[in-house]
């Protein structure tokens, strides 16, 4: 069964500082990987996704993530954080199977706080 | 475009009451999902529907039923609400092409069972 671990429940960074949110996955084959962001009281918005090819993927709002197969990781990064980035971030893994369950499996989330 | 629309946005129920959460998508997606979100637990899959006419259990189906009314609509029913079902419920949809797809989410329904 696939699973996702986000080791950091809560992270605080200063505005303008760099950011890295960690994500480790467990899946038998090459996974499909996603990062979503959730602002308070809102639904989830897709930041970026990895399906295949280049292991460094670019997303919206200046975010990027790197797929490292050897470490089973898909960490999210941003070089300079803005106050509006304060939100909860979810990593998710999807199945490639054309049969059976196709739903995404989510990590428990990392809440990002940005200090002025 | 509306995307995925959930109703209601907020609901308070008494223990033992029933209710149905409605979800509709206008993206012509085949697959639809219901998740619940609880603090520190991320999103957990309740039920999903891979295509019109099919439904299957997810991780936490107990106490819930679903109906895929047509391609657009996927409802979640609580027959006898319990305080443990206090949560935020999200509906999502996706379209699988080549074995992968992102999910599009509604704004959520915040349910409190007292």
mmCIF file of C-alpha atoms in Angstrom:
data_model
loop_
_atom_site.group_PDB
_atom_site.id
_atom_site.type_symbol
_atom_site.label_atom_id
_atom_site.label_comp_id
_atom_site.label_asym_id
_atom_site.label_seq_id
_atom_site.Cartn_x
_atom_site.Cartn_y
_atom_site.Cartn_z
ATOM 1 C CA UNK A 1 0.000 0.000 0.000
ATOM 2 C CA UNK A 2 1.215 3.480 -0.778
ATOM 3 C CA UNK A 3 1.892 5.989 1.986
ATOM 4 C CA UNK A 4 3.262 9.494 2.488
ATOM 5 C CA UNK A 5 5.176 10.917 5.432
ATOM 6 C CA UNK A 6 5.609 14.601 6.118
ATOM 7 C CA UNK A 7 7.949 14.678 9.119
ATOM 8 C CA UNK A 8 7.449 18.352 9.987
ATOM 9 C CA UNK A 9 4.061 19.200 11.476
ATOM 10 C CA UNK A 10 4.800 22.900 11.818
ATOM 11 C CA UNK A 11 7.530 25.137 10.355
ATOM 12 C CA UNK A 12 8.167 28.825 10.966
ATOM 13 C CA UNK A 13 10.346 30.870 8.630
ATOM 14 C CA UNK A 14 11.072 34.550 8.280
ATOM 15 C CA UNK A 15 9.780 36.425 5.268
ATOM 16 C CA UNK A 16 12.434 36.380 2.549
ATOM 17 C CA UNK A 17 14.103 33.235 3.860
ATOM 18 C CA UNK A 18 14.297 30.027 1.883
ATOM 19 C CA UNK A 19 11.951 27.129 2.527
ATOM 20 C CA UNK A 20 12.136 23.365 2.222
ATOM 21 C CA UNK A 21 9.245 21.101 3.175
ATOM 22 C CA UNK A 22 10.010 17.406 3.378
ATOM 23 C CA UNK A 23 8.009 14.559 1.916
ATOM 24 C CA UNK A 24 8.840 10.854 1.855
ATOM 25 C CA UNK A 25 6.696 8.300 0.086
ATOM 26 C CA UNK A 26 6.323 4.560 0.008
ATOM 27 C CA UNK A 27 5.254 2.995 -3.267
ATOM 28 C CA UNK A 28 6.270 -0.100 -5.178
ATOM 29 C CA UNK A 29 6.937 1.525 -8.532
ATOM 30 C CA UNK A 30 7.665 5.006 -9.830
ATOM 31 C CA UNK A 31 4.989 7.133 -8.222
ATOM 32 C CA UNK A 32 2.984 10.095 -9.332
ATOM 33 C CA UNK A 33 3.666 12.853 -6.797
ATOM 34 C CA UNK A 34 1.855 16.050 -5.953
ATOM 35 C CA UNK A 35 2.086 19.042 -3.667
ATOM 36 C CA UNK A 36 -1.097 20.861 -2.676
ATOM 37 C CA UNK A 37 -1.570 24.036 -0.625
ATOM 38 C CA UNK A 38 -4.525 24.852 1.593
ATOM 39 C CA UNK A 39 -5.195 28.354 2.866
ATOM 40 C CA UNK A 40 -7.368 28.655 5.992
ATOM 41 C CA UNK A 41 -10.993 27.760 5.317
ATOM 42 C CA UNK A 42 -10.269 26.889 1.703
ATOM 43 C CA UNK A 43 -10.011 23.816 -0.454
ATOM 44 C CA UNK A 44 -6.777 22.365 -1.779
ATOM 45 C CA UNK A 45 -4.962 23.941 -4.696
ATOM 46 C CA UNK A 46 -2.381 22.072 -6.763
ATOM 47 C CA UNK A 47 1.103 23.595 -6.573
ATOM 48 C CA UNK A 48 2.968 21.135 -8.768
ATOM 49 C CA UNK A 49 3.108 17.518 -9.883
ATOM 50 C CA UNK A 50 5.639 14.913 -11.004
ATOM 51 C CA UNK A 51 4.642 12.201 -13.444
ATOM 52 C CA UNK A 52 7.892 11.396 -15.273
ATOM 53 C CA UNK A 53 10.916 12.974 -16.935
ATOM 54 C CA UNK A 54 12.881 15.819 -15.379
ATOM 55 C CA UNK A 55 13.129 15.209 -11.651
ATOM 56 C CA UNK A 56 13.046 18.930 -10.842
ATOM 57 C CA UNK A 57 9.566 20.283 -11.407
ATOM 58 C CA UNK A 58 8.397 23.869 -11.330
ATOM 59 C CA UNK A 59 5.054 24.908 -9.985
ATOM 60 C CA UNK A 60 2.954 27.942 -9.348
ATOM 61 C CA UNK A 61 3.811 30.776 -6.945
ATOM 62 C CA UNK A 62 7.568 30.211 -7.361
ATOM 63 C CA UNK A 63 7.621 26.715 -5.832
ATOM 64 C CA UNK A 64 9.674 23.799 -7.093
ATOM 65 C CA UNK A 65 10.147 20.202 -5.996
ATOM 66 C CA UNK A 66 12.747 17.548 -6.665
ATOM 67 C CA UNK A 67 12.017 13.857 -7.043
ATOM 68 C CA UNK A 68 14.800 11.682 -5.614
ATOM 69 C CA UNK A 69 14.124 8.029 -6.237
ATOM 70 C CA UNK A 70 17.072 6.833 -4.120
ATOM 71 C CA UNK A 71 15.710 8.673 -1.080
ATOM 72 C CA UNK A 72 11.994 8.151 -1.833
ATOM 73 C CA UNK A 73 11.587 11.873 -1.397
ATOM 74 C CA UNK A 74 9.783 14.731 -3.086
ATOM 75 C CA UNK A 75 10.743 17.858 -1.152
ATOM 76 C CA UNK A 76 9.141 21.218 -1.851
ATOM 77 C CA UNK A 77 11.307 24.338 -2.022
ATOM 78 C CA UNK A 78 11.006 28.055 -2.443
ATOM 79 C CA UNK A 79 13.996 30.411 -2.498
ATOM 80 C CA UNK A 80 12.266 33.374 -0.843
ATOM 81 C CA UNK A 81 9.092 33.033 1.188
ATOM 82 C CA UNK A 82 6.356 35.675 1.145
ATOM 83 C CA UNK A 83 3.884 36.325 3.963
ATOM 84 C CA UNK A 84 1.098 35.089 1.672
ATOM 85 C CA UNK A 85 2.720 31.622 1.609
ATOM 86 C CA UNK A 86 1.509 30.949 5.147
ATOM 87 C CA UNK A 87 -0.769 27.936 4.740
ATOM 88 C CA UNK A 88 -0.852 24.171 5.137
ATOM 89 C CA UNK A 89 0.996 22.090 2.584
ATOM 90 C CA UNK A 90 0.167 18.516 1.653
ATOM 91 C CA UNK A 91 2.244 16.013 -0.250
ATOM 92 C CA UNK A 92 0.349 13.248 -2.041
ATOM 93 C CA UNK A 93 1.133 10.120 -4.024
ATOM 94 C CA UNK A 94 -0.997 8.638 -6.766
ATOM 95 C CA UNK A 95 -1.228 5.175 -8.233
ATOM 96 C CA UNK A 96 -0.446 4.374 -11.849
ATOM 97 C CA UNK A 97 -2.780 1.411 -11.888
ATOM 98 C CA UNK A 98 -5.598 1.481 -14.372
ATOM 99 C CA UNK A 99 -7.549 -0.865 -12.181
ATOM 100 C CA UNK A 100 -8.397 -0.646 -8.538
ATOM 101 C CA UNK A 101 -8.127 2.435 -6.417
ATOM 102 C CA UNK A 102 -6.801 5.515 -8.138
ATOM 103 C CA UNK A 103 -7.313 8.067 -5.410
ATOM 104 C CA UNK A 104 -4.449 10.109 -4.053
ATOM 105 C CA UNK A 105 -2.948 9.232 -0.676
ATOM 106 C CA UNK A 106 -2.054 12.294 1.371
ATOM 107 C CA UNK A 107 0.491 13.042 4.045
ATOM 108 C CA UNK A 108 -0.583 14.588 7.327
ATOM 109 C CA UNK A 109 0.436 18.067 6.220
ATOM 110 C CA UNK A 110 2.935 20.752 7.248
ATOM 111 C CA UNK A 111 1.673 24.052 8.553
ATOM 112 C CA UNK A 112 3.864 26.961 7.462
ATOM 113 C CA UNK A 113 3.992 30.137 9.487
ATOM 114 C CA UNK A 114 5.804 33.176 8.088
ATOM 115 C CA UNK A 115 7.281 35.749 10.437
ATOM 116 C CA UNK A 116 7.629 39.364 9.301
ATOM 117 C CA UNK B 1 -15.817 27.777 -14.347
ATOM 118 C CA UNK B 2 -17.195 26.472 -11.068
ATOM 119 C CA UNK B 3 -15.045 23.302 -10.956
ATOM 120 C CA UNK B 4 -16.176 21.241 -7.950
ATOM 121 C CA UNK B 5 -19.096 22.594 -5.927
ATOM 122 C CA UNK B 6 -20.055 21.283 -2.497
ATOM 123 C CA UNK B 7 -23.157 22.048 -0.471
ATOM 124 C CA UNK B 8 -23.665 22.934 2.284
ATOM 125 C CA UNK B 9 -20.534 24.768 3.440
ATOM 126 C CA UNK B 10 -21.364 24.432 7.134
ATOM 127 C CA UNK B 11 -23.665 22.105 9.049
ATOM 128 C CA UNK B 12 -24.378 21.282 12.672
ATOM 129 C CA UNK B 13 -26.105 17.986 13.412
ATOM 130 C CA UNK B 14 -27.299 16.316 16.551
ATOM 131 C CA UNK B 15 -26.106 12.801 17.283
ATOM 132 C CA UNK B 16 -28.302 10.331 15.425
ATOM 133 C CA UNK B 17 -29.504 12.744 12.749
ATOM 134 C CA UNK B 18 -28.936 12.039 9.090
ATOM 135 C CA UNK B 19 -27.831 14.260 6.266
ATOM 136 C CA UNK B 20 -26.504 14.190 2.725
ATOM 137 C CA UNK B 21 -23.544 16.177 1.468
ATOM 138 C CA UNK B 22 -23.853 17.133 -2.164
ATOM 139 C CA UNK B 23 -21.049 17.432 -4.706
ATOM 140 C CA UNK B 24 -21.137 18.342 -8.380
ATOM 141 C CA UNK B 25 -18.356 18.856 -10.923
ATOM 142 C CA UNK B 26 -18.567 20.523 -14.315
ATOM 143 C CA UNK B 27 -15.252 19.273 -15.758
ATOM 144 C CA UNK B 28 -16.675 16.066 -17.255
ATOM 145 C CA UNK B 29 -14.386 13.972 -15.059
ATOM 146 C CA UNK B 30 -15.000 10.260 -14.702
ATOM 147 C CA UNK B 31 -13.640 9.833 -11.167
ATOM 148 C CA UNK B 32 -14.940 11.440 -7.994
ATOM 149 C CA UNK B 33 -13.929 11.130 -4.340
ATOM 150 C CA UNK B 34 -14.945 11.980 -0.811
ATOM 151 C CA UNK B 35 -12.252 12.725 1.748
ATOM 152 C CA UNK B 36 -12.393 13.813 5.354
ATOM 153 C CA UNK B 37 -9.803 16.085 6.911
ATOM 154 C CA UNK B 38 -8.975 15.943 10.598
ATOM 155 C CA UNK B 39 -6.202 17.829 12.426
ATOM 156 C CA UNK B 40 -2.858 16.079 12.167
ATOM 157 C CA UNK B 41 -4.221 13.323 9.924
ATOM 158 C CA UNK B 42 -4.230 14.888 6.492
ATOM 159 C CA UNK B 43 -6.986 13.810 4.124
ATOM 160 C CA UNK B 44 -8.353 10.302 4.359
ATOM 161 C CA UNK B 45 -10.379 8.697 1.610
ATOM 162 C CA UNK B 46 -13.931 7.725 2.559
ATOM 163 C CA UNK B 47 -15.343 6.511 -0.752
ATOM 164 C CA UNK B 48 -14.552 6.943 -4.388
ATOM 165 C CA UNK B 49 -16.230 6.409 -7.724
ATOM 166 C CA UNK B 50 -13.907 5.508 -10.578
ATOM 167 C CA UNK B 51 -16.670 6.025 -13.129
ATOM 168 C CA UNK B 52 -20.402 6.548 -13.361
ATOM 169 C CA UNK B 53 -22.223 3.567 -11.899
ATOM 170 C CA UNK B 54 -19.376 2.347 -9.685
ATOM 171 C CA UNK B 55 -18.440 3.122 -6.084
ATOM 172 C CA UNK B 56 -15.837 1.638 -3.773
ATOM 173 C CA UNK B 57 -14.742 1.976 -0.186
ATOM 174 C CA UNK B 58 -11.689 3.938 0.806
ATOM 175 C CA UNK B 59 -9.770 3.940 4.090
ATOM 176 C CA UNK B 60 -12.542 5.108 6.427
ATOM 177 C CA UNK B 61 -15.968 4.116 5.003
ATOM 178 C CA UNK B 62 -17.743 3.098 8.211
ATOM 179 C CA UNK B 63 -20.810 5.208 8.958
ATOM 180 C CA UNK B 64 -21.085 6.572 5.425
ATOM 181 C CA UNK B 65 -22.832 5.732 2.183
ATOM 182 C CA UNK B 66 -22.430 7.255 -1.252
ATOM 183 C CA UNK B 67 -24.378 7.587 -4.464
ATOM 184 C CA UNK B 68 -22.989 8.402 -7.890
ATOM 185 C CA UNK B 69 -26.146 9.955 -9.212
ATOM 186 C CA UNK B 70 -24.751 10.666 -12.671
ATOM 187 C CA UNK B 71 -21.404 11.660 -14.135
ATOM 188 C CA UNK B 72 -21.557 15.106 -12.513
ATOM 189 C CA UNK B 73 -22.842 14.333 -9.035
ATOM 190 C CA UNK B 74 -21.516 12.269 -6.135
ATOM 191 C CA UNK B 75 -23.262 12.495 -2.762
ATOM 192 C CA UNK B 76 -22.164 11.371 0.701
ATOM 193 C CA UNK B 77 -24.748 10.319 3.276
ATOM 194 C CA UNK B 78 -24.449 10.038 7.027
ATOM 195 C CA UNK B 79 -27.323 7.822 8.173
ATOM 196 C CA UNK B 80 -26.872 8.312 11.917
ATOM 197 C CA UNK B 81 -24.334 10.995 12.709
ATOM 198 C CA UNK B 82 -21.858 10.504 15.536
ATOM 199 C CA UNK B 83 -19.503 13.019 17.197
ATOM 200 C CA UNK B 84 -16.564 11.124 15.647
ATOM 201 C CA UNK B 85 -17.817 12.282 12.266
ATOM 202 C CA UNK B 86 -17.143 15.907 13.131
ATOM 203 C CA UNK B 87 -14.719 16.879 10.395
ATOM 204 C CA UNK B 88 -14.197 18.864 7.227
ATOM 205 C CA UNK B 89 -15.361 16.934 4.179
ATOM 206 C CA UNK B 90 -13.902 17.453 0.735
ATOM 207 C CA UNK B 91 -15.177 16.260 -2.579
ATOM 208 C CA UNK B 92 -12.740 15.933 -5.465
ATOM 209 C CA UNK B 93 -12.747 14.840 -9.081
ATOM 210 C CA UNK B 94 -10.140 13.747 -11.588
ATOM 211 C CA UNK B 95 -9.745 12.378 -15.073
ATOM 212 C CA UNK B 96 -7.187 9.657 -15.624
ATOM 213 C CA UNK B 97 -5.312 9.705 -18.886
ATOM 214 C CA UNK B 98 -2.330 7.417 -19.239
ATOM 215 C CA UNK B 99 -2.607 6.340 -15.641
ATOM 216 C CA UNK B 100 -2.154 9.630 -13.793
ATOM 217 C CA UNK B 101 -4.206 12.627 -12.838
ATOM 218 C CA UNK B 102 -4.363 15.456 -10.385
ATOM 219 C CA UNK B 103 -7.446 15.876 -8.241
ATOM 220 C CA UNK B 104 -9.525 19.046 -8.189
ATOM 221 C CA UNK B 105 -11.119 19.869 -4.860
ATOM 222 C CA UNK B 106 -14.231 21.630 -3.695
ATOM 223 C CA UNK B 107 -14.199 24.226 -0.921
ATOM 224 C CA UNK B 108 -15.213 21.741 1.740
ATOM 225 C CA UNK B 109 -18.117 21.175 4.146
ATOM 226 C CA UNK B 110 -17.433 21.801 7.810
ATOM 227 C CA UNK B 111 -19.612 19.397 9.786
ATOM 228 C CA UNK B 112 -20.069 19.450 13.543
ATOM 229 C CA UNK B 113 -21.961 16.665 15.312
ATOM 230 C CA UNK B 114 -23.043 17.508 18.854
#
